[in-house]
mmCIF file of C-alpha atoms in Angstrom:
data_model
loop_
_atom_site.group_PDB
_atom_site.id
_atom_site.type_symbol
_atom_site.label_atom_id
_atom_site.label_comp_id
_atom_site.label_asym_id
_atom_site.label_seq_id
_atom_site.Cartn_x
_atom_site.Cartn_y
_atom_site.Cartn_z
ATOM 1 C CA MET A 1 97.773 121.420 96.748
ATOM 2 C CA SER A 2 95.633 124.334 97.428
ATOM 3 C CA ILE A 3 95.411 123.511 101.008
ATOM 4 C CA ILE A 4 98.204 124.545 103.538
ATOM 5 C CA VAL A 5 99.042 122.595 106.602
ATOM 6 C CA ASN A 6 99.929 125.534 109.258
ATOM 7 C CA VAL A 7 100.779 123.085 112.153
ATOM 8 C CA ASP A 8 104.271 124.472 112.362
ATOM 9 C CA VAL A 9 102.811 127.907 112.661
ATOM 10 C CA MET A 10 100.736 127.100 115.578
ATOM 11 C CA MET A 11 103.406 124.730 117.159
ATOM 12 C CA ALA A 12 105.455 128.146 117.201
ATOM 13 C CA LYS A 13 102.932 130.077 118.842
ATOM 14 C CA ARG A 14 102.429 127.273 121.472
ATOM 15 C CA LYS A 15 106.200 126.800 121.663
ATOM 16 C CA MET A 16 105.724 123.156 121.315
ATOM 17 C CA ARG A 17 108.174 120.848 119.690
ATOM 18 C CA ALA A 18 107.109 118.391 116.976
ATOM 19 C CA GLY A 19 108.060 115.284 119.104
ATOM 20 C CA ASP A 20 105.807 116.313 122.222
ATOM 21 C CA LEU A 21 103.149 117.236 119.583
ATOM 22 C CA ALA A 22 103.322 113.865 118.063
ATOM 23 C CA GLU A 23 103.376 112.112 121.086
ATOM 24 C CA LYS A 24 100.388 113.820 122.545
ATOM 25 C CA VAL A 25 98.167 113.675 119.527
ATOM 26 C CA GLY A 26 99.340 110.044 119.208
ATOM 27 C CA ILE A 27 100.934 109.743 115.853
ATOM 28 C CA THR A 28 104.408 109.140 114.558
ATOM 29 C CA ASN A 29 107.062 111.994 114.041
ATOM 30 C CA ALA A 30 107.157 110.520 110.560
ATOM 31 C CA ASN A 31 103.249 110.962 109.990
ATOM 32 C CA LEU A 32 103.463 114.442 111.621
ATOM 33 C CA SER A 33 106.315 115.165 109.255
ATOM 34 C CA ILE A 34 104.112 114.033 106.172
ATOM 35 C CA LEU A 35 101.489 116.529 107.334
ATOM 36 C CA LYS A 36 103.866 119.565 107.936
ATOM 37 C CA ASN A 37 105.366 119.131 104.433
ATOM 38 C CA GLY A 38 102.178 118.785 102.610
ATOM 39 C CA LYS A 39 102.413 115.317 101.523
ATOM 40 C CA ALA A 40 99.503 114.017 103.383
ATOM 41 C CA LYS A 41 96.522 113.050 101.180
ATOM 42 C CA ALA A 42 93.930 113.339 103.957
ATOM 43 C CA ILE A 43 93.567 113.830 107.581
ATOM 44 C CA ARG A 44 91.269 111.853 109.860
ATOM 45 C CA PHE A 45 88.536 113.847 111.923
ATOM 46 C CA SER A 46 89.974 112.093 114.798
ATOM 47 C CA THR A 47 93.715 113.476 114.366
ATOM 48 C CA LEU A 48 92.503 116.845 113.633
ATOM 49 C CA GLU A 49 90.570 116.847 116.738
ATOM 50 C CA ALA A 50 93.514 115.692 118.767
ATOM 51 C CA ILE A 51 95.618 118.259 117.155
ATOM 52 C CA CYS A 52 93.074 121.180 117.688
ATOM 53 C CA LYS A 53 92.902 119.899 121.161
ATOM 54 C CA VAL A 54 96.616 119.763 122.057
ATOM 55 C CA LEU A 55 97.322 122.958 120.543
ATOM 56 C CA ASP A 56 94.327 124.765 121.816
ATOM 57 C CA CYS A 57 93.205 126.108 118.456
ATOM 58 C CA GLN A 58 90.407 125.706 115.758
ATOM 59 C CA PRO A 59 90.597 123.658 112.393
ATOM 60 C CA GLY A 60 91.062 127.047 110.379
ATOM 61 C CA ASP A 61 93.826 127.872 112.656
ATOM 62 C CA ILE A 62 95.724 124.987 111.064
ATOM 63 C CA LEU A 63 94.406 124.275 107.488
ATOM 64 C CA GLU A 64 94.103 127.018 105.119
ATOM 65 C CA TYR A 65 92.677 126.875 101.719
ATOM 66 C CA ARG A 66 94.764 129.014 99.182
ATOM 67 C CA GLY A 67 93.647 129.193 95.293
ATOM 68 C CA ASP A 68 96.530 128.468 92.824
ATOM 69 C CA LYS A 69 96.014 129.794 89.547
ATOM 70 C CA ASN A 70 98.664 127.360 87.881
ATOM 71 C CA GLU A 71 96.873 124.268 89.527
ATOM 72 C CA GLN A 72 95.716 121.957 86.856
ATOM 73 C CA MET B 1 97.089 93.123 113.398
ATOM 74 C CA LYS B 2 98.869 89.679 113.452
ATOM 75 C CA ASN B 3 102.329 89.198 112.054
ATOM 76 C CA PHE B 4 101.860 87.262 108.838
ATOM 77 C CA SER B 5 105.663 85.935 109.062
ATOM 78 C CA GLN B 6 104.907 84.346 112.531
ATOM 79 C CA SER B 7 102.511 81.791 110.892
ATOM 80 C CA ILE B 8 103.847 78.275 110.575
ATOM 81 C CA PHE B 9 101.573 77.838 107.578
ATOM 82 C CA THR B 10 103.370 80.658 105.822
ATOM 83 C CA GLN B 11 106.689 79.157 106.780
ATOM 84 C CA ILE B 12 105.616 76.052 105.211
ATOM 85 C CA ILE B 13 104.525 77.692 102.053
ATOM 86 C CA GLY B 14 108.093 79.261 102.002
ATOM 87 C CA TYR B 15 109.840 76.084 102.088
ATOM 88 C CA LEU B 16 107.423 74.465 99.645
ATOM 89 C CA VAL B 17 108.339 76.969 97.130
ATOM 90 C CA LEU B 18 112.022 76.752 97.517
ATOM 91 C CA LEU B 19 111.718 72.849 97.302
ATOM 92 C CA ILE B 20 109.768 73.376 94.097
ATOM 93 C CA ILE B 21 112.815 75.565 92.943
ATOM 94 C CA LEU B 22 115.288 72.812 93.649
ATOM 95 C CA ILE B 23 113.104 70.268 92.173
ATOM 96 C CA THR B 24 112.869 72.389 88.767
ATOM 97 C CA ILE B 25 116.681 72.647 88.866
ATOM 98 C CA ALA B 26 117.128 68.903 89.258
ATOM 99 C CA ALA B 27 114.382 68.348 86.474
ATOM 100 C CA ILE B 28 116.205 70.814 84.075
ATOM 101 C CA ALA B 29 119.801 69.132 84.933
ATOM 102 C CA LEU B 30 118.548 65.397 84.457
ATOM 103 C CA LEU B 31 116.237 66.329 81.419
ATOM 104 C CA PRO B 32 117.894 64.239 78.604
ATOM 105 C CA TYR B 33 117.743 61.221 81.144
ATOM 106 C CA VAL B 34 114.102 61.804 82.156
ATOM 107 C CA VAL B 35 113.276 62.279 78.351
ATOM 108 C CA ALA B 36 115.074 59.057 77.665
ATOM 109 C CA TRP B 37 113.421 57.315 80.249
ATOM 110 C CA TYR B 38 109.706 58.792 79.187
ATOM 111 C CA LEU B 39 110.388 57.414 75.705
ATOM 112 C CA ARG B 40 111.547 54.198 76.520
ATOM 113 C CA ASP B 41 108.600 53.791 78.579
ATOM 114 C CA MET B 42 106.442 54.884 75.794
ATOM 115 C CA GLY B 43 108.082 52.241 73.592
ATOM 116 C CA VAL B 44 109.575 55.080 70.972
ATOM 117 C CA ALA B 45 113.204 54.897 72.616
ATOM 118 C CA ASP B 46 114.845 54.914 69.062
ATOM 119 C CA SER B 47 113.424 58.334 67.851
ATOM 120 C CA GLN B 48 116.145 60.826 67.696
ATOM 121 C CA TRP B 49 113.494 63.415 66.291
ATOM 122 C CA THR B 50 111.193 62.937 69.298
ATOM 123 C CA THR B 51 113.923 63.117 71.881
ATOM 124 C CA ASN B 52 115.281 66.488 70.098
ATOM 125 C CA VAL B 53 111.524 68.043 69.756
ATOM 126 C CA LEU B 54 111.090 67.159 73.472
ATOM 127 C CA LEU B 55 114.581 68.577 74.733
ATOM 128 C CA GLY B 56 113.997 71.589 72.679
ATOM 129 C CA LEU B 57 110.654 72.397 73.745
ATOM 130 C CA LEU B 58 111.233 71.342 77.654
ATOM 131 C CA TYR B 59 114.560 73.388 78.229
ATOM 132 C CA PRO B 60 112.684 76.559 77.454
ATOM 133 C CA CYS B 61 109.529 75.524 79.659
ATOM 134 C CA GLY B 62 111.994 74.580 82.448
ATOM 135 C CA LEU B 63 113.716 77.648 82.335
ATOM 136 C CA LEU B 64 110.441 79.648 82.147
ATOM 137 C CA ALA B 65 108.953 77.625 85.098
ATOM 138 C CA LEU B 66 112.112 78.547 87.034
ATOM 139 C CA LEU B 67 111.845 82.190 86.264
ATOM 140 C CA THR B 68 108.061 81.785 87.365
ATOM 141 C CA GLU B 69 108.987 80.326 90.559
ATOM 142 C CA TRP B 70 111.845 82.863 91.373
ATOM 143 C CA GLU B 71 109.086 85.468 90.947
ATOM 144 C CA VAL B 72 106.637 83.589 93.163
ATOM 145 C CA PHE B 73 109.385 83.209 95.762
ATOM 146 C CA ARG B 74 109.956 87.203 95.762
ATOM 147 C CA ILE B 75 106.408 87.821 95.978
ATOM 148 C CA PHE B 76 106.064 85.387 98.899
ATOM 149 C CA ARG B 77 109.274 87.174 100.464
ATOM 150 C CA SER B 78 107.534 90.581 100.307
ATOM 151 C CA LEU B 79 104.153 88.716 101.755
ATOM 152 C CA SER B 80 106.108 87.511 104.725
ATOM 153 C CA GLN B 81 107.465 90.954 105.506
ATOM 154 C CA ASN B 82 103.870 92.183 105.922
ATOM 155 C CA ASN B 83 104.491 94.381 102.611
ATOM 156 C CA PRO B 84 103.091 92.612 99.555
ATOM 157 C CA PHE B 85 101.234 95.609 98.199
ATOM 158 C CA ILE B 86 104.176 97.296 96.230
ATOM 159 C CA ILE B 87 104.701 98.298 92.664
ATOM 160 C CA GLN B 88 107.437 95.513 92.536
ATOM 161 C CA ASN B 89 104.949 92.807 92.831
ATOM 162 C CA VAL B 90 102.512 94.262 90.539
ATOM 163 C CA LYS B 91 105.691 94.003 87.732
ATOM 164 C CA ALA B 92 106.340 90.534 89.217
ATOM 165 C CA PHE B 93 102.775 89.337 88.302
ATOM 166 C CA ARG B 94 103.036 90.762 84.955
ATOM 167 C CA ARG B 95 106.303 89.001 84.111
ATOM 168 C CA ILE B 96 104.725 85.706 85.596
ATOM 169 C CA ALA B 97 101.911 86.056 83.003
ATOM 170 C CA ILE B 98 104.607 86.845 80.095
ATOM 171 C CA TYR B 99 106.430 83.453 81.387
ATOM 172 C CA LEU B 100 103.340 81.305 81.256
ATOM 173 C CA PHE B 101 102.221 82.501 77.882
ATOM 174 C CA GLY B 102 105.892 81.630 76.956
ATOM 175 C CA ILE B 103 105.334 78.105 78.264
ATOM 176 C CA ALA B 104 101.711 78.187 76.471
ATOM 177 C CA VAL B 105 103.681 78.934 73.288
ATOM 178 C CA MET B 106 106.037 75.917 73.820
ATOM 179 C CA PHE B 107 102.833 73.753 74.280
ATOM 180 C CA ILE B 108 101.196 75.090 71.288
ATOM 181 C CA ILE B 109 104.555 74.258 69.346
ATOM 182 C CA LYS B 110 104.398 70.600 70.545
ATOM 183 C CA ILE B 111 100.821 70.331 69.311
ATOM 184 C CA CYS B 112 102.150 71.260 65.769
ATOM 185 C CA LEU B 113 104.946 68.778 66.250
ATOM 186 C CA LEU B 114 103.480 65.785 68.638
ATOM 187 C CA ASN B 115 100.253 66.333 69.737
ATOM 188 C CA THR B 116 98.725 64.559 72.719
ATOM 189 C CA LEU B 117 95.232 65.330 74.590
ATOM 190 C CA MET B 118 97.408 66.493 77.452
ATOM 191 C CA THR B 119 99.461 68.987 75.326
ATOM 192 C CA MET B 120 96.180 70.652 74.544
ATOM 193 C CA LEU B 121 94.817 70.741 77.960
ATOM 194 C CA GLY B 122 98.291 72.086 79.354
ATOM 195 C CA ALA B 123 98.470 74.754 76.650
ATOM 196 C CA PHE B 124 94.757 75.870 77.623
ATOM 197 C CA ALA B 125 95.652 75.657 81.264
ATOM 198 C CA PHE B 126 98.774 78.038 81.093
ATOM 199 C CA ILE B 127 96.965 80.288 78.963
ATOM 200 C CA VAL B 128 93.965 80.550 81.606
ATOM 201 C CA VAL B 129 96.436 81.173 84.355
ATOM 202 C CA GLY B 130 98.421 83.566 82.456
ATOM 203 C CA LEU B 131 95.336 85.550 82.093
ATOM 204 C CA LEU B 132 94.761 85.146 85.697
ATOM 205 C CA MET B 133 98.101 86.288 86.621
ATOM 206 C CA LEU B 134 97.423 89.351 84.526
ATOM 207 C CA VAL B 135 94.346 89.977 86.586
ATOM 208 C CA LEU B 136 95.849 89.513 89.895
ATOM 209 C CA SER B 137 98.399 92.218 88.665
ATOM 210 C CA ASP B 138 95.871 94.759 87.784
ATOM 211 C CA VAL B 139 94.056 93.631 91.191
ATOM 212 C CA PHE B 140 97.685 94.401 92.957
ATOM 213 C CA HIS B 141 97.963 97.865 91.171
ATOM 214 C CA GLN B 142 94.868 99.055 92.618
ATOM 215 C CA ALA B 143 95.564 97.872 96.158
ATOM 216 C CA VAL B 144 99.075 99.680 95.801
ATOM 217 C CA VAL B 145 97.050 102.730 94.943
ATOM 218 C CA TYR B 146 94.542 102.219 97.940
ATOM 219 C CA LYS B 147 97.710 101.594 100.189
ATOM 220 C CA GLU B 148 99.308 104.793 99.287
ATOM 221 C CA ASP B 149 96.406 106.452 100.143
ATOM 222 C CA ASN B 150 95.743 104.956 103.315
ATOM 223 C CA ASP B 151 99.537 105.588 104.442
ATOM 224 C CA LEU B 152 99.263 109.230 103.447
ATOM 225 C CA THR B 153 96.006 109.431 105.445
ATOM 226 C CA ILE B 154 97.278 110.915 108.927
#
């Protein structure tokens, strides 16, 4: 997928652990892991809003579009 | 969401499916006696050919019915674990359809050998229910895709 999730980069910048982020956002560790690994098919606006709020950042800091020439 | 497995109605259905499996096993085991009793009741007890035809058709029907009931039990078990929309159930419905078509074939053979109105109705009913199972299998397949999308939406 051409959408890259940079949650772990922002987490590192804010020095926040995965467990803490998951708890503050209100999602499970498993779901946060799916998001970080790029396996998620979609993200709810409410989840995105919560992540931005907790990490004090913009959606663009978390999500990035990277065009892939090899993509079908 | 209410836990499906907690419903008394669900437990009753579970026991009912198990009971039907046991009845089927008993019916298969006692089939020669049941056929003999049936033919005596019909007044054709001396016909060895009729007995052989009925036994030859009813044993495969019984085994196919047992396989169908086992698949129903497995689907039911996944339902009671609140996880019915899995690819295994899609395949199970497809297998049930095949088993039912198998029973319908037995009924069609019986139409050729020993026709009665109920045999014709039975064959028709098994074909219709088999088709219904194929449709249900496709519906479940669609549900599995939707569930996967939903599970991977964070």
